[in-house]
Amino acid sequence: MNNYWRMMEQVTLSDQKKEKIMEMIENKGTQKGRRPSVKVMVLAAALAVGCVLSIAAGLPAQVYNFMSGGSMMNMPGSDRGEFVVSSDTPVTLEDGRIWLTANGEKLDITDKMDDNTPYIVEHTDKENGTSGYFVAGGTPENFGWVEFPVIDGVITGSSGANYEDHWYEMPDGTKINLNDLPMEEQMKLAEENGGGLTFTPVKHPWLQTALDQLGLTW
């Protein structure tokens, strides 16, 4: 569950909204629909299935089917999107090896990546021709992945887990990585701060290397 919370943005949620999010977590089913705001949508998706979605405003409506499962459609002229996210995790650890399961195949990618070296797959949606990239990195002790569609050179959303650290500064000046805290402690910390946390995201080295190689900014 830690992977889900570590992708939250600064969000203030009512108790009713928090209850709905927790219902999504408990159901663990595929979720679909529009959300009233990007921040609420991002947090709900992250908590429910480890997926974060941020839409670039002003782009034409486009559909992208994630190689890792699920799909997204950016809504033209707004910062909202319609999405379907999968509860399945495409990258798993089995007997000390990292496996990628996608497109009907299961590949051992352990030796193809490390903390600084990304494993990159260019993915073209066969249904509509939209394209994007799947990126994984890390070691069996600490690995992550992310997939993002690219439309007209712009990253329009993402689905993934453990691809960046979230550093939070405590009132006494101490900085902690929210990724290292159990979900319960993160929620308690958020409650103590009015329901939201402001943190500094820092991409893992393998992801930054991938973006540099692809000539993309995020």
mmCIF file of C-alpha atoms in Angstrom, residues 58-170:
data_model
loop_
_atom_site.group_PDB
_atom_site.id
_atom_site.type_symbol
_atom_site.label_atom_id
_atom_site.label_comp_id
_atom_site.label_asym_id
_atom_site.label_seq_id
_atom_site.Cartn_x
_atom_site.Cartn_y
_atom_site.Cartn_z
ATOM 1 C CA GLY A 58 -5.414 22.356 -24.217
ATOM 2 C CA LEU A 59 -4.494 19.142 -26.036
ATOM 3 C CA PRO A 60 -6.981 17.450 -28.367
ATOM 4 C CA ALA A 61 -8.864 14.466 -26.966
ATOM 5 C CA GLN A 62 -6.704 11.364 -27.301
ATOM 6 C CA VAL A 63 -7.021 7.852 -25.924
ATOM 7 C CA TYR A 64 -4.032 5.848 -24.764
ATOM 8 C CA ASN A 65 -4.174 2.223 -23.661
ATOM 9 C CA PHE A 66 -1.394 1.575 -21.171
ATOM 10 C CA MET A 67 0.885 -1.365 -21.882
ATOM 11 C CA SER A 68 0.782 -1.914 -18.124
ATOM 12 C CA GLY A 69 -3.032 -2.111 -18.139
ATOM 13 C CA GLY A 70 -5.860 0.415 -18.152
ATOM 14 C CA SER A 71 -6.284 3.491 -20.329
ATOM 15 C CA MET A 72 -6.648 7.260 -20.242
ATOM 16 C CA MET A 73 -8.242 9.980 -22.350
ATOM 17 C CA ASN A 74 -7.299 13.615 -21.995
ATOM 18 C CA MET A 75 -10.236 16.015 -22.195
ATOM 19 C CA PRO A 76 -9.724 18.917 -24.641
ATOM 20 C CA GLY A 77 -9.606 22.428 -23.236
ATOM 21 C CA SER A 78 -9.427 21.358 -19.589
ATOM 22 C CA ASP A 79 -7.183 19.814 -16.966
ATOM 23 C CA ARG A 80 -9.466 16.829 -16.494
ATOM 24 C CA GLY A 81 -9.350 13.344 -17.853
ATOM 25 C CA GLU A 82 -11.348 10.162 -18.077
ATOM 26 C CA PHE A 83 -9.430 7.074 -17.119
ATOM 27 C CA VAL A 84 -9.598 3.378 -16.395
ATOM 28 C CA VAL A 85 -6.855 2.010 -14.165
ATOM 29 C CA SER A 86 -5.894 -1.562 -13.447
ATOM 30 C CA SER A 87 -5.177 -3.013 -10.021
ATOM 31 C CA ASP A 88 -2.631 -5.401 -11.537
ATOM 32 C CA THR A 89 1.060 -4.564 -11.123
ATOM 33 C CA PRO A 90 3.109 -5.228 -14.285
ATOM 34 C CA VAL A 91 6.462 -5.378 -12.459
ATOM 35 C CA THR A 92 6.837 -7.975 -9.725
ATOM 36 C CA LEU A 93 9.567 -9.614 -7.650
ATOM 37 C CA GLU A 94 9.771 -13.409 -7.752
ATOM 38 C CA ASP A 95 12.576 -15.442 -6.189
ATOM 39 C CA GLY A 96 14.840 -12.413 -6.129
ATOM 40 C CA ARG A 97 14.244 -11.562 -9.804
ATOM 41 C CA ILE A 98 12.275 -8.668 -11.304
ATOM 42 C CA TRP A 99 9.667 -9.658 -13.885
ATOM 43 C CA LEU A 100 7.686 -7.564 -16.359
ATOM 44 C CA THR A 101 4.318 -8.982 -17.410
ATOM 45 C CA ALA A 102 2.746 -7.146 -20.354
ATOM 46 C CA ASN A 103 1.402 -7.760 -23.839
ATOM 47 C CA GLY A 104 0.944 -11.429 -23.055
ATOM 48 C CA GLU A 105 4.622 -11.915 -22.233
ATOM 49 C CA LYS A 106 6.602 -12.336 -19.024
ATOM 50 C CA LEU A 107 10.201 -11.130 -19.146
ATOM 51 C CA ASP A 108 13.011 -11.218 -16.593
ATOM 52 C CA ILE A 109 14.353 -7.636 -16.649
ATOM 53 C CA THR A 110 16.551 -7.837 -13.543
ATOM 54 C CA ASP A 111 19.852 -7.582 -15.405
ATOM 55 C CA LYS A 112 18.607 -4.948 -17.855
ATOM 56 C CA MET A 113 18.427 -2.151 -15.267
ATOM 57 C CA ASP A 114 19.798 -0.825 -11.995
ATOM 58 C CA ASP A 115 19.565 2.295 -9.822
ATOM 59 C CA ASN A 116 20.980 4.465 -12.606
ATOM 60 C CA THR A 117 20.103 2.451 -15.707
ATOM 61 C CA PRO A 118 16.519 2.376 -16.991
ATOM 62 C CA TYR A 119 14.774 -0.364 -18.912
ATOM 63 C CA ILE A 120 12.803 1.430 -21.634
ATOM 64 C CA VAL A 121 10.072 0.086 -23.900
ATOM 65 C CA GLU A 122 8.456 2.254 -26.567
ATOM 66 C CA HIS A 123 4.787 1.384 -26.781
ATOM 67 C CA THR A 124 2.385 2.182 -29.628
ATOM 68 C CA ASP A 125 -1.319 1.718 -28.987
ATOM 69 C CA LYS A 126 -2.482 -0.654 -31.729
ATOM 70 C CA GLU A 127 -6.052 0.604 -31.467
ATOM 71 C CA ASN A 128 -5.423 4.259 -32.224
ATOM 72 C CA GLY A 129 -1.734 4.776 -32.930
ATOM 73 C CA THR A 130 -0.966 6.917 -29.872
ATOM 74 C CA SER A 131 2.457 6.243 -28.404
ATOM 75 C CA GLY A 132 4.266 6.354 -25.105
ATOM 76 C CA TYR A 133 7.017 4.791 -23.054
ATOM 77 C CA PHE A 134 7.231 2.215 -20.298
ATOM 78 C CA VAL A 135 10.230 2.683 -18.013
ATOM 79 C CA ALA A 136 11.456 0.521 -15.134
ATOM 80 C CA GLY A 137 14.536 0.763 -12.982
ATOM 81 C CA GLY A 138 16.191 -0.157 -9.725
ATOM 82 C CA THR A 139 17.271 -3.382 -8.095
ATOM 83 C CA PRO A 140 15.424 -6.281 -6.444
ATOM 84 C CA GLU A 141 15.836 -4.394 -3.157
ATOM 85 C CA ASN A 142 14.236 -1.211 -4.486
ATOM 86 C CA PHE A 143 12.649 -1.052 -7.940
ATOM 87 C CA GLY A 144 9.882 0.909 -9.618
ATOM 88 C CA TRP A 145 8.198 1.588 -12.926
ATOM 89 C CA VAL A 146 6.217 4.221 -14.773
ATOM 90 C CA GLU A 147 4.414 4.487 -18.110
ATOM 91 C CA PHE A 148 3.443 7.720 -19.818
ATOM 92 C CA PRO A 149 1.800 8.607 -23.140
ATOM 93 C CA VAL A 150 3.442 11.347 -25.199
ATOM 94 C CA ILE A 151 1.252 13.509 -27.441
ATOM 95 C CA ASP A 152 2.882 16.169 -29.603
ATOM 96 C CA GLY A 153 6.035 15.897 -27.514
ATOM 97 C CA VAL A 154 4.158 16.404 -24.224
ATOM 98 C CA ILE A 155 3.838 13.842 -21.419
ATOM 99 C CA THR A 156 0.093 13.894 -20.746
ATOM 100 C CA GLY A 157 -0.240 11.505 -17.820
ATOM 101 C CA SER A 158 1.391 8.625 -16.017
ATOM 102 C CA SER A 159 0.771 5.301 -14.342
ATOM 103 C CA GLY A 160 3.389 3.821 -12.055
ATOM 104 C CA ALA A 161 4.838 3.164 -8.644
ATOM 105 C CA ASN A 162 8.019 4.025 -6.746
ATOM 106 C CA TYR A 163 9.598 6.175 -9.441
ATOM 107 C CA GLU A 164 10.255 9.222 -7.268
ATOM 108 C CA ASP A 165 10.857 10.115 -3.626
ATOM 109 C CA HIS A 166 8.653 12.578 -1.780
ATOM 110 C CA TRP A 167 10.600 14.648 0.751
ATOM 111 C CA TYR A 168 8.608 16.351 3.488
ATOM 112 C CA GLU A 169 10.043 18.939 5.887
ATOM 113 C CA MET A 170 8.898 18.589 9.489
#
